[in-house]
Structures are given as C-alpha cells and as structure tokens.
mmCIF file of N, CA and C in Angstrom:
data_model
loop_
_atom_site.group_PDB
_atom_site.id
_atom_site.type_symbol
_atom_site.label_atom_id
_atom_site.label_comp_id
_atom_site.label_asym_id
_atom_site.label_seq_id
_atom_site.Cartn_x
_atom_site.Cartn_y
_atom_site.Cartn_z
ATOM 1 N N UNK R 186 128.025 61.476 77.167
ATOM 2 C CA UNK R 186 127.727 60.094 76.859
ATOM 3 C C UNK R 186 127.814 59.228 78.116
ATOM 4 N N UNK R 187 128.851 59.533 78.965
ATOM 5 C CA UNK R 187 128.980 58.775 80.206
ATOM 6 C C UNK R 187 127.753 58.972 81.085
ATOM 7 N N UNK R 188 127.252 60.214 81.139
ATOM 8 C CA UNK R 188 126.091 60.508 81.970
ATOM 9 C C UNK R 188 124.854 59.755 81.488
ATOM 10 N N UNK R 189 124.658 59.685 80.197
ATOM 11 C CA UNK R 189 123.524 58.947 79.642
ATOM 12 C C UNK R 189 123.638 57.470 79.972
ATOM 13 N N UNK R 190 124.822 56.917 79.856
ATOM 14 C CA UNK R 190 125.055 55.506 80.176
ATOM 15 C C UNK R 190 124.803 55.254 81.663
ATOM 16 N N UNK R 191 125.308 56.115 82.533
ATOM 17 C CA UNK R 191 125.127 55.981 83.969
ATOM 18 C C UNK R 191 123.654 56.120 84.334
ATOM 19 N N UNK R 192 122.981 57.098 83.726
ATOM 20 C CA UNK R 192 121.553 57.293 83.960
ATOM 21 C C UNK R 192 120.765 56.046 83.552
ATOM 22 N N UNK R 193 121.105 55.449 82.426
ATOM 23 C CA UNK R 193 120.422 54.247 81.946
ATOM 24 C C UNK R 193 120.597 53.085 82.913
ATOM 25 N N UNK R 194 121.790 52.926 83.458
ATOM 26 C CA UNK R 194 122.048 51.840 84.405
ATOM 27 C C UNK R 194 121.263 52.056 85.695
ATOM 28 N N UNK R 195 121.262 53.285 86.187
ATOM 29 C CA UNK R 195 120.516 53.580 87.422
ATOM 30 C C UNK R 195 119.025 53.366 87.201
ATOM 31 N N UNK R 196 118.487 53.828 86.097
ATOM 32 C CA UNK R 196 117.078 53.647 85.778
ATOM 33 C C UNK R 196 116.736 52.169 85.669
ATOM 34 N N UNK R 197 117.570 51.396 85.009
ATOM 35 C CA UNK R 197 117.361 49.956 84.881
ATOM 36 C C UNK R 197 117.357 49.292 86.262
ATOM 37 N N UNK R 198 118.273 49.677 87.123
ATOM 38 C CA UNK R 198 118.358 49.097 88.470
ATOM 39 C C UNK R 198 117.101 49.407 89.275
ATOM 40 N N UNK R 199 116.622 50.632 89.166
ATOM 41 C CA UNK R 199 115.416 51.014 89.905
ATOM 42 C C UNK R 199 114.214 50.229 89.395
ATOM 43 N N UNK R 200 114.043 50.157 88.100
ATOM 44 C CA UNK R 200 112.902 49.440 87.526
ATOM 45 C C UNK R 200 112.985 47.942 87.774
ATOM 46 N N UNK R 201 114.171 47.387 87.774
ATOM 47 C CA UNK R 201 114.346 45.959 88.013
ATOM 48 C C UNK R 201 114.005 45.599 89.452
ATOM 49 N N UNK R 202 114.231 46.507 90.374
ATOM 50 C CA UNK R 202 113.976 46.239 91.780
ATOM 51 C C UNK R 202 112.516 46.465 92.158
ATOM 52 N N UNK R 203 111.801 47.243 91.395
ATOM 53 C CA UNK R 203 110.418 47.547 91.712
ATOM 54 C C UNK R 203 109.558 46.302 91.521
ATOM 55 N N UNK R 204 108.854 45.921 92.585
ATOM 56 C CA UNK R 204 108.001 44.738 92.523
ATOM 57 C C UNK R 204 106.565 45.176 92.289
ATOM 58 N N UNK R 205 105.887 44.401 91.505
ATOM 59 C CA UNK R 205 104.473 44.649 91.326
ATOM 60 C C UNK R 205 103.758 44.086 92.545
ATOM 61 N N UNK R 206 102.802 44.796 93.069
ATOM 62 C CA UNK R 206 102.099 44.345 94.259
ATOM 63 C C UNK R 206 101.308 43.083 93.947
ATOM 64 N N UNK R 207 101.617 42.024 94.657
ATOM 65 C CA UNK R 207 100.858 40.791 94.481
ATOM 66 C C UNK R 207 100.023 40.532 95.722
ATOM 67 N N UNK R 208 99.764 41.586 96.481
ATOM 68 C CA UNK R 208 98.983 41.483 97.698
ATOM 69 C C UNK R 208 97.565 41.039 97.363
ATOM 70 N N UNK R 209 96.997 40.266 98.248
ATOM 71 C CA UNK R 209 95.613 39.837 98.063
ATOM 72 C C UNK R 209 94.631 40.925 98.484
ATOM 73 N N UNK R 210 95.148 41.986 99.096
ATOM 74 C CA UNK R 210 94.297 43.046 99.613
ATOM 75 C C UNK R 210 94.120 44.168 98.597
ATOM 76 N N UNK R 211 92.960 44.811 98.661
ATOM 77 C CA UNK R 211 92.684 45.946 97.791
ATOM 78 C C UNK R 211 93.674 47.063 98.094
ATOM 79 N N UNK R 212 94.187 47.698 97.060
ATOM 80 C CA UNK R 212 95.173 48.762 97.221
ATOM 81 C C UNK R 212 94.571 50.145 96.983
ATOM 82 N N UNK R 213 93.619 50.220 96.076
ATOM 83 C CA UNK R 213 93.044 51.534 95.780
ATOM 84 C C UNK R 213 91.909 51.825 96.755
ATOM 85 N N UNK R 214 91.473 53.040 96.761
ATOM 86 C CA UNK R 214 90.475 53.496 97.723
ATOM 87 C C UNK R 214 89.120 53.717 97.057
ATOM 88 N N UNK R 215 88.884 53.064 95.920
ATOM 89 C CA UNK R 215 87.695 53.373 95.131
ATOM 90 C C UNK R 215 86.428 52.708 95.656
ATOM 91 N N UNK R 216 86.525 51.559 96.277
ATOM 92 C CA UNK R 216 85.322 50.868 96.745
ATOM 93 C C UNK R 216 85.018 51.305 98.169
ATOM 94 N N UNK R 217 83.753 51.612 98.424
ATOM 95 C CA UNK R 217 83.348 52.090 99.743
ATOM 96 C C UNK R 217 82.266 51.188 100.310
ATOM 97 N N UNK R 218 82.079 51.255 101.616
ATOM 98 C CA UNK R 218 81.013 50.508 102.272
ATOM 99 C C UNK R 218 81.387 49.052 102.501
ATOM 100 N N UNK R 219 80.393 48.289 102.874
ATOM 101 C CA UNK R 219 80.613 46.896 103.252
ATOM 102 C C UNK R 219 80.768 45.947 102.072
ATOM 103 N N UNK R 220 80.127 46.256 100.938
ATOM 104 C CA UNK R 220 80.119 45.320 99.805
ATOM 105 C C UNK R 220 81.517 44.826 99.481
ATOM 106 N N UNK R 221 81.627 43.513 99.322
ATOM 107 C CA UNK R 221 82.902 42.923 98.960
ATOM 108 C C UNK R 221 83.352 41.869 99.960
ATOM 109 N N UNK R 222 84.520 41.328 99.687
ATOM 110 C CA UNK R 222 85.108 40.280 100.528
ATOM 111 C C UNK R 222 86.121 40.890 101.482
ATOM 112 N N UNK R 223 86.075 40.457 102.746
ATOM 113 C CA UNK R 223 86.922 40.980 103.806
ATOM 114 C C UNK R 223 87.607 39.826 104.516
ATOM 115 N N UNK R 224 88.888 39.977 104.779
ATOM 116 C CA UNK R 224 89.655 38.934 105.463
ATOM 117 C C UNK R 224 90.060 39.422 106.852
ATOM 118 N N UNK R 225 89.840 38.563 107.850
ATOM 119 C CA UNK R 225 90.273 38.872 109.209
ATOM 120 C C UNK R 225 91.792 38.816 109.262
ATOM 121 N N UNK R 226 92.419 39.924 109.657
ATOM 122 C CA UNK R 226 93.883 39.979 109.686
ATOM 123 C C UNK R 226 94.445 40.103 111.098
ATOM 124 N N UNK R 227 93.619 40.577 112.039
ATOM 125 C CA UNK R 227 94.162 40.813 113.377
ATOM 126 C C UNK R 227 93.027 40.868 114.391
ATOM 127 N N UNK R 228 93.314 40.407 115.603
ATOM 128 C CA UNK R 228 92.366 40.594 116.700
ATOM 129 C C UNK R 228 93.097 41.282 117.845
ATOM 130 N N UNK R 229 92.342 42.089 118.578
ATOM 131 C CA UNK R 229 92.891 42.800 119.736
ATOM 132 C C UNK R 229 91.980 42.540 120.923
ATOM 133 N N UNK R 230 92.591 42.137 122.045
ATOM 134 C CA UNK R 230 91.837 41.864 123.258
ATOM 135 C C UNK R 230 92.578 42.512 124.424
ATOM 136 N N UNK R 231 91.825 43.159 125.290
ATOM 137 C CA UNK R 231 92.426 43.745 126.485
ATOM 138 C C UNK R 231 92.124 42.853 127.678
ATOM 139 N N UNK R 232 93.150 42.492 128.455
ATOM 140 C CA UNK R 232 92.920 41.670 129.649
ATOM 141 C C UNK R 232 92.383 42.483 130.828
ATOM 142 N N UNK R 233 92.081 43.738 130.624
ATOM 143 C CA UNK R 233 91.511 44.552 131.679
ATOM 144 C C UNK R 233 92.346 45.764 132.028
ATOM 145 N N UNK R 234 93.526 45.841 131.483
ATOM 146 C CA UNK R 234 94.336 47.038 131.701
ATOM 147 C C UNK R 234 94.365 47.838 130.398
ATOM 148 N N UNK R 235 95.241 48.765 130.269
ATOM 149 C CA UNK R 235 95.308 49.598 129.071
ATOM 150 C C UNK R 235 96.045 48.939 127.915
ATOM 151 N N UNK R 236 96.612 47.769 128.138
ATOM 152 C CA UNK R 236 97.365 47.064 127.099
ATOM 153 C C UNK R 236 96.454 46.142 126.313
ATOM 154 N N UNK R 237 96.819 45.895 125.064
ATOM 155 C CA UNK R 237 96.066 44.979 124.218
ATOM 156 C C UNK R 237 96.947 43.812 123.808
ATOM 157 N N UNK R 238 96.349 42.648 123.752
ATOM 158 C CA UNK R 238 97.015 41.474 123.201
ATOM 159 C C UNK R 238 96.602 41.424 121.739
ATOM 160 N N UNK R 239 97.572 41.571 120.855
ATOM 161 C CA UNK R 239 97.302 41.613 119.422
ATOM 162 C C UNK R 239 97.720 40.275 118.820
ATOM 163 N N UNK R 240 96.813 39.676 118.040
ATOM 164 C CA UNK R 240 97.079 38.374 117.428
ATOM 165 C C UNK R 240 96.909 38.464 115.920
ATOM 166 N N UNK R 241 97.901 38.003 115.187
ATOM 167 C CA UNK R 241 97.827 37.939 113.722
ATOM 168 C C UNK R 241 96.869 36.801 113.352
ATOM 169 N N UNK R 242 95.845 37.096 112.582
ATOM 170 C CA UNK R 242 94.824 36.111 112.208
ATOM 171 C C UNK R 242 94.834 35.770 110.720
ATOM 172 N N UNK R 243 95.818 36.264 109.975
ATOM 173 C CA UNK R 243 95.802 36.064 108.520
ATOM 174 C C UNK R 243 95.812 34.597 108.136
ATOM 175 N N UNK R 244 96.520 33.762 108.882
ATOM 176 C CA UNK R 244 96.609 32.340 108.535
ATOM 177 C C UNK R 244 95.319 31.581 108.814
ATOM 178 N N UNK R 245 94.420 32.164 109.606
ATOM 179 C CA UNK R 245 93.129 31.519 109.879
ATOM 180 C C UNK R 245 92.223 31.545 108.650
ATOM 181 N N UNK R 246 92.498 32.459 107.727
ATOM 182 C CA UNK R 246 91.764 32.581 106.470
ATOM 183 C C UNK R 246 90.244 32.713 106.678
ATOM 184 N N UNK R 247 89.874 33.590 107.593
ATOM 185 C CA UNK R 247 88.456 33.847 107.859
ATOM 186 C C UNK R 247 88.012 34.986 106.945
ATOM 187 N N UNK R 248 87.016 34.693 106.120
ATOM 188 C CA UNK R 248 86.532 35.650 105.112
ATOM 189 C C UNK R 248 85.057 35.950 105.369
ATOM 190 N N UNK R 249 84.722 37.228 105.371
ATOM 191 C CA UNK R 249 83.325 37.676 105.349
ATOM 192 C C UNK R 249 83.068 38.268 103.974
ATOM 193 N N UNK R 250 81.942 37.896 103.377
ATOM 194 C CA UNK R 250 81.595 38.432 102.065
ATOM 195 C C UNK R 250 80.239 39.121 102.183
ATOM 196 N N UNK R 251 80.282 40.452 102.222
ATOM 197 C CA UNK R 251 79.058 41.246 102.260
ATOM 198 C C UNK R 251 78.585 41.447 100.828
ATOM 199 N N UNK R 252 77.348 41.050 100.579
ATOM 200 C CA UNK R 252 76.767 41.144 99.229
ATOM 201 C C UNK R 252 75.653 42.185 99.237
ATOM 202 N N UNK R 253 75.225 42.542 98.064
ATOM 203 C CA UNK R 253 74.129 43.512 97.980
ATOM 204 C C UNK R 253 72.857 42.879 98.538
ATOM 205 N N UNK R 254 71.896 43.696 98.795
ATOM 206 C CA UNK R 254 70.588 43.280 99.311
ATOM 207 C C UNK R 254 70.692 42.654 100.700
ATOM 208 N N UNK R 255 71.715 43.024 101.467
ATOM 209 C CA UNK R 255 71.801 42.592 102.856
ATOM 210 C C UNK R 255 72.167 41.144 103.088
ATOM 211 N N UNK R 256 72.807 40.514 102.124
ATOM 212 C CA UNK R 256 73.227 39.114 102.277
ATOM 213 C C UNK R 256 74.705 39.060 102.632
ATOM 214 N N UNK R 257 75.093 38.054 103.413
ATOM 215 C CA UNK R 257 76.482 37.886 103.825
ATOM 216 C C UNK R 257 76.807 36.395 103.883
ATOM 217 N N UNK R 258 78.032 36.067 103.521
ATOM 218 C CA UNK R 258 78.505 34.694 103.699
ATOM 219 C C UNK R 258 79.808 34.766 104.479
ATOM 220 N N UNK R 259 80.159 33.652 105.103
ATOM 221 C CA UNK R 259 81.365 33.601 105.918
ATOM 222 C C UNK R 259 82.011 32.237 105.758
ATOM 223 N N UNK R 260 83.324 32.224 105.799
ATOM 224 C CA UNK R 260 84.037 30.950 105.738
ATOM 225 C C UNK R 260 83.809 30.137 107.008
ATOM 226 N N UNK R 261 83.193 30.727 108.007
ATOM 227 C CA UNK R 261 82.919 30.030 109.261
ATOM 228 C C UNK R 261 81.528 29.409 109.315
ATOM 229 N N UNK R 262 80.711 29.649 108.305
ATOM 230 C CA UNK R 262 79.348 29.125 108.277
ATOM 231 C C UNK R 262 79.094 28.404 106.958
ATOM 232 N N UNK R 263 78.182 27.439 107.005
ATOM 233 C CA UNK R 263 77.855 26.667 105.801
ATOM 234 C C UNK R 263 76.679 27.259 105.035
ATOM 235 N N UNK R 264 76.067 28.283 105.575
ATOM 236 C CA UNK R 264 74.900 28.875 104.918
ATOM 237 C C UNK R 264 75.109 30.371 104.741
ATOM 238 N N UNK R 265 74.246 30.961 103.920
ATOM 239 C CA UNK R 265 74.283 32.404 103.724
ATOM 240 C C UNK R 265 73.420 33.060 104.793
ATOM 241 N N UNK R 266 73.863 34.237 105.252
ATOM 242 C CA UNK R 266 73.117 34.952 106.272
ATOM 243 C C UNK R 266 72.670 36.318 105.799
ATOM 244 N N UNK R 267 72.174 37.088 106.740
ATOM 245 C CA UNK R 267 71.682 38.436 106.474
ATOM 246 C C UNK R 267 72.444 39.434 107.333
ATOM 247 N N UNK R 268 72.599 40.646 106.807
ATOM 248 C CA UNK R 268 73.181 41.711 107.623
ATOM 249 C C UNK R 268 72.378 42.984 107.429
ATOM 250 N N UNK R 269 72.442 43.819 108.461
ATOM 251 C CA UNK R 269 71.787 45.118 108.385
ATOM 252 C C UNK R 269 72.689 46.131 109.062
ATOM 253 N N UNK R 270 72.977 47.216 108.339
ATOM 254 C CA UNK R 270 73.763 48.315 108.889
ATOM 255 C C UNK R 270 72.808 49.424 109.295
ATOM 256 N N UNK R 271 73.029 49.975 110.474
ATOM 257 C CA UNK R 271 72.202 51.057 111.000
ATOM 258 C C UNK R 271 73.015 52.346 110.991
ATOM 259 N N UNK R 272 72.475 53.376 110.381
ATOM 260 C CA UNK R 272 73.154 54.681 110.367
ATOM 261 C C UNK R 272 73.297 55.222 111.782
ATOM 262 N N UNK R 273 72.278 54.989 112.595
ATOM 263 C CA UNK R 273 72.322 55.434 113.980
ATOM 264 C C UNK R 273 72.559 54.231 114.880
ATOM 265 N N UNK R 274 73.351 54.421 115.916
ATOM 266 C CA UNK R 274 73.668 53.343 116.850
ATOM 267 C C UNK R 274 72.402 52.843 117.529
ATOM 268 N N UNK R 275 72.279 51.542 117.620
ATOM 269 C CA UNK R 275 71.143 50.897 118.266
ATOM 270 C C UNK R 275 71.514 50.540 119.702
ATOM 271 N N UNK R 276 70.518 50.405 120.566
ATOM 272 C CA UNK R 276 70.710 49.982 121.959
ATOM 273 C C UNK R 276 71.848 50.766 122.618
ATOM 274 N N UNK R 277 71.730 52.058 122.617
ATOM 275 C CA UNK R 277 72.813 52.938 123.077
ATOM 276 C C UNK R 277 73.177 52.741 124.544
ATOM 277 N N UNK R 278 72.283 52.208 125.350
ATOM 278 C CA UNK R 278 72.531 52.101 126.781
ATOM 279 C C UNK R 278 73.404 50.911 127.162
ATOM 280 N N UNK R 279 73.008 49.722 126.763
ATOM 281 C CA UNK R 279 73.694 48.524 127.246
ATOM 282 C C UNK R 279 74.813 48.059 126.326
ATOM 283 N N UNK R 280 74.470 47.621 125.134
ATOM 284 C CA UNK R 280 75.451 47.109 124.169
ATOM 285 C C UNK R 280 75.261 47.825 122.836
ATOM 286 N N UNK R 281 75.823 49.006 122.673
ATOM 287 C CA UNK R 281 75.593 49.764 121.437
ATOM 288 C C UNK R 281 76.160 49.055 120.209
ATOM 289 N N UNK R 282 75.381 49.024 119.142
ATOM 290 C CA UNK R 282 75.822 48.385 117.905
ATOM 291 C C UNK R 282 75.283 49.141 116.711
ATOM 292 N N UNK R 283 75.946 48.960 115.551
ATOM 293 C CA UNK R 283 75.439 49.556 114.310
ATOM 294 C C UNK R 283 75.405 48.543 113.166
ATOM 295 N N UNK R 284 75.731 47.286 113.471
ATOM 296 C CA UNK R 284 75.670 46.226 112.459
ATOM 297 C C UNK R 284 75.161 44.959 113.120
ATOM 298 N N UNK R 285 74.157 44.347 112.490
ATOM 299 C CA UNK R 285 73.702 43.037 112.964
ATOM 300 C C UNK R 285 73.891 42.041 111.827
ATOM 301 N N UNK R 286 74.388 40.871 112.197
ATOM 302 C CA UNK R 286 74.622 39.792 111.244
ATOM 303 C C UNK R 286 73.986 38.536 111.822
ATOM 304 N N UNK R 287 73.225 37.818 111.020
ATOM 305 C CA UNK R 287 72.630 36.571 111.511
ATOM 306 C C UNK R 287 72.730 35.492 110.439
ATOM 307 N N UNK R 288 72.972 34.281 110.896
ATOM 308 C CA UNK R 288 73.050 33.108 110.034
ATOM 309 C C UNK R 288 72.025 32.090 110.525
ATOM 310 N N UNK R 289 71.268 31.459 109.614
ATOM 311 C CA UNK R 289 70.274 30.470 110.028
ATOM 312 C C UNK R 289 70.881 29.080 110.282
ATOM 313 N N UNK R 290 72.184 29.014 110.438
ATOM 314 C CA UNK R 290 72.846 27.738 110.701
ATOM 315 C C UNK R 290 73.907 27.929 111.781
ATOM 316 N N UNK R 291 74.440 26.842 112.258
ATOM 317 C CA UNK R 291 75.462 26.886 113.304
ATOM 318 C C UNK R 291 76.837 27.106 112.691
ATOM 319 N N UNK R 292 77.705 27.763 113.438
ATOM 320 C CA UNK R 292 79.086 27.975 113.012
ATOM 321 C C UNK R 292 79.779 26.622 112.840
ATOM 322 N N UNK R 293 80.629 26.510 111.832
ATOM 323 C CA UNK R 293 81.375 25.274 111.585
ATOM 324 C C UNK R 293 82.173 24.890 112.823
ATOM 325 N N UNK R 294 82.226 23.602 113.116
ATOM 326 C CA UNK R 294 83.005 23.056 114.234
ATOM 327 C C UNK R 294 82.651 23.685 115.576
ATOM 328 N N UNK R 295 81.410 24.073 115.747
ATOM 329 C CA UNK R 295 80.989 24.676 117.010
ATOM 330 C C UNK R 295 79.779 23.928 117.542
ATOM 331 N N UNK R 296 79.768 23.739 118.837
ATOM 332 C CA UNK R 296 78.622 23.097 119.479
ATOM 333 C C UNK R 296 77.676 24.130 120.073
ATOM 334 N N UNK R 297 78.055 25.374 119.965
ATOM 335 C CA UNK R 297 77.263 26.462 120.522
ATOM 336 C C UNK R 297 76.615 27.238 119.378
ATOM 337 N N UNK R 298 75.382 27.656 119.590
ATOM 338 C CA UNK R 298 74.717 28.480 118.584
ATOM 339 C C UNK R 298 75.221 29.912 118.687
ATOM 340 N N UNK R 299 76.175 30.243 117.856
ATOM 341 C CA UNK R 299 76.673 31.613 117.751
ATOM 342 C C UNK R 299 76.305 32.101 116.357
ATOM 343 N N UNK R 300 75.045 32.321 116.144
ATOM 344 C CA UNK R 300 74.644 32.659 114.791
ATOM 345 C C UNK R 300 74.073 34.066 114.649
ATOM 346 N N UNK R 301 74.206 34.876 115.692
ATOM 347 C CA UNK R 301 73.767 36.262 115.569
ATOM 348 C C UNK R 301 74.780 37.168 116.253
ATOM 349 N N UNK R 302 75.235 38.172 115.535
ATOM 350 C CA UNK R 302 76.181 39.149 116.064
ATOM 351 C C UNK R 302 75.537 40.520 116.019
ATOM 352 N N UNK R 303 75.736 41.276 117.074
ATOM 353 C CA UNK R 303 75.390 42.696 117.085
ATOM 354 C C UNK R 303 76.665 43.400 117.500
ATOM 355 N N UNK R 304 77.253 44.113 116.561
ATOM 356 C CA UNK R 304 78.584 44.673 116.759
ATOM 357 C C UNK R 304 78.620 46.144 116.354
ATOM 358 N N UNK R 305 79.655 46.797 116.818
ATOM 359 C CA UNK R 305 79.904 48.177 116.405
ATOM 360 C C UNK R 305 81.023 48.136 115.374
ATOM 361 N N UNK R 306 80.864 48.878 114.305
ATOM 362 C CA UNK R 306 81.854 48.870 113.225
ATOM 363 C C UNK R 306 82.384 50.274 112.981
ATOM 364 N N UNK R 307 83.570 50.291 112.393
ATOM 365 C CA UNK R 307 84.192 51.565 112.033
ATOM 366 C C UNK R 307 85.144 51.302 110.870
ATOM 367 N N UNK R 308 85.043 52.133 109.845
ATOM 368 C CA UNK R 308 85.977 52.066 108.729
ATOM 369 C C UNK R 308 87.153 52.988 109.037
ATOM 370 N N UNK R 309 88.361 52.438 109.104
ATOM 371 C CA UNK R 309 89.553 53.274 109.294
ATOM 372 C C UNK R 309 89.915 53.941 107.968
ATOM 373 N N UNK R 310 89.660 53.247 106.870
ATOM 374 C CA UNK R 310 89.728 53.772 105.506
ATOM 375 C C UNK R 310 88.825 52.853 104.697
ATOM 376 N N UNK R 311 88.725 53.051 103.405
ATOM 377 C CA UNK R 311 87.795 52.240 102.606
ATOM 378 C C UNK R 311 88.154 50.764 102.572
ATOM 379 N N UNK R 312 89.373 50.406 102.952
ATOM 380 C CA UNK R 312 89.822 49.017 102.870
ATOM 381 C C UNK R 312 90.130 48.379 104.217
ATOM 382 N N UNK R 313 89.851 49.073 105.316
ATOM 383 C CA UNK R 313 90.109 48.536 106.649
ATOM 384 C C UNK R 313 88.864 48.702 107.513
ATOM 385 N N UNK R 314 88.341 47.582 107.983
ATOM 386 C CA UNK R 314 87.104 47.558 108.760
ATOM 387 C C UNK R 314 87.392 47.026 110.154
ATOM 388 N N UNK R 315 87.048 47.802 111.173
ATOM 389 C CA UNK R 315 87.157 47.360 112.561
ATOM 390 C C UNK R 315 85.776 46.894 113.006
ATOM 391 N N UNK R 316 85.718 45.726 113.607
ATOM 392 C CA UNK R 316 84.480 45.215 114.186
ATOM 393 C C UNK R 316 84.733 45.047 115.683
ATOM 394 N N UNK R 317 83.956 45.776 116.478
ATOM 395 C CA UNK R 317 84.117 45.767 117.933
ATOM 396 C C UNK R 317 83.030 44.915 118.574
ATOM 397 N N UNK R 318 83.449 44.009 119.434
ATOM 398 C CA UNK R 318 82.505 43.205 120.197
ATOM 399 C C UNK R 318 81.957 44.081 121.308
ATOM 400 N N UNK R 319 80.686 44.387 121.256
ATOM 401 C CA UNK R 319 80.102 45.326 122.214
ATOM 402 C C UNK R 319 79.912 44.701 123.593
ATOM 403 N N UNK R 320 79.973 43.398 123.708
ATOM 404 C CA UNK R 320 79.806 42.744 125.015
ATOM 405 C C UNK R 320 81.135 42.555 125.736
ATOM 406 N N UNK R 321 82.200 42.940 125.126
ATOM 407 C CA UNK R 321 83.530 42.817 125.721
ATOM 408 C C UNK R 321 83.808 44.103 126.497
ATOM 409 N N UNK R 322 83.784 44.036 127.795
ATOM 410 C CA UNK R 322 83.912 45.224 128.638
ATOM 411 C C UNK R 322 85.278 45.888 128.473
ATOM 412 N N UNK R 323 86.333 45.094 128.422
ATOM 413 C CA UNK R 323 87.682 45.639 128.382
ATOM 414 C C UNK R 323 88.071 46.157 126.999
ATOM 415 N N UNK R 324 87.397 45.758 126.011
ATOM 416 C CA UNK R 324 87.708 46.182 124.652
ATOM 417 C C UNK R 324 88.242 45.031 123.809
ATOM 418 N N UNK R 325 87.502 44.656 122.806
ATOM 419 C CA UNK R 325 87.891 43.588 121.888
ATOM 420 C C UNK R 325 87.545 44.043 120.476
ATOM 421 N N UNK R 326 88.411 43.762 119.549
ATOM 422 C CA UNK R 326 88.107 44.126 118.165
ATOM 423 C C UNK R 326 88.745 43.138 117.214
ATOM 424 N N UNK R 327 88.151 43.062 116.051
ATOM 425 C CA UNK R 327 88.704 42.291 114.941
ATOM 426 C C UNK R 327 88.925 43.270 113.793
ATOM 427 N N UNK R 328 90.058 43.131 113.116
ATOM 428 C CA UNK R 328 90.374 44.029 112.024
ATOM 429 C C UNK R 328 90.356 43.219 110.728
ATOM 430 N N UNK R 329 89.556 43.696 109.779
ATOM 431 C CA UNK R 329 89.413 43.051 108.476
ATOM 432 C C UNK R 329 89.984 43.959 107.406
ATOM 433 N N UNK R 330 90.572 43.344 106.392
ATOM 434 C CA UNK R 330 91.064 44.099 105.230
ATOM 435 C C UNK R 330 90.269 43.655 104.003
ATOM 436 N N UNK R 331 89.929 44.617 103.162
ATOM 437 C CA UNK R 331 89.178 44.324 101.935
ATOM 438 C C UNK R 331 90.075 43.542 100.975
ATOM 439 N N UNK R 332 89.530 42.493 100.384
ATOM 440 C CA UNK R 332 90.259 41.713 99.382
ATOM 441 C C UNK R 332 90.001 42.270 97.995
ATOM 442 N N UNK R 333 90.923 41.996 97.089
ATOM 443 C CA UNK R 333 90.756 42.430 95.685
ATOM 444 C C UNK R 333 89.563 41.767 95.075
#
C-alpha cells in the first residue's frame, strides 16, 4: 500500500511539472518545403575570419509567408511578391542561388529598392530554413523557423 501511495505521489509530481509546449514554432516534422509561415530567429555574419557574429532576431518579428503558386508575403513589405525555387543551382559561377524572391514594392522604412533577392537555401530539418546571402563573401546567413 505504501508503494502504491508513493508511486501515485511521484506520478502526480511528474505530470504536474510537465508543461505543454506553447511555442509558436512548429514541433512536428510533418510539413515539408517552403509552404507556410517562417520567422527569422537568428542571423550570422562573418567579419572575415572563421568566427561568426550571431544575433538573436526573434524580437524583430520578421515573418516570411510562402504560399502556394509561388506567392510570398513578408512583414517587411506592404505588397505580395513572387518566389521561385530552382532544383538546380543557378548562376553557379558568380553568385550561386536556388531561390529568387521579388516584391513589386519597396521594403518598409527603406529608401533603397531592395525588392529582389537571389539566395541559396538549405533546410536543416523540415522546420528550420537557412537562407544564405550569396553576395556576402565572408559568409552571411539568416535562420528561419517554421511557425505553427
């Protein structure tokens, strides 16, 4: 009887401490590809040596939303844009890329027309997307996490 009582208390303590995940990020691995909403969580920049400067970007709340039929929206733009993923790397010599994104409007709070990106992408898993700036010689990347 003592063992049953002790077991019940331990089980109750374990269950009481277990938190349900309230993360805004997708937890399961069922969704694949670009479709869905992605949040910028980190940027990495190399000043020219082997070290990277890593910056937490979660508070910036930058969201990319890849939609079907090659449409994309971003919290940084006021209009919807287009994207195209290439199975084979394009422009292999100078600035290799496998994803192009273009917006027919200017980036919010920007005086410069930065409305077309040609970047290299890599999925670390179904919920983590690395976007590499191909024009950054030393190495620059942005890491996005899939949202629920």
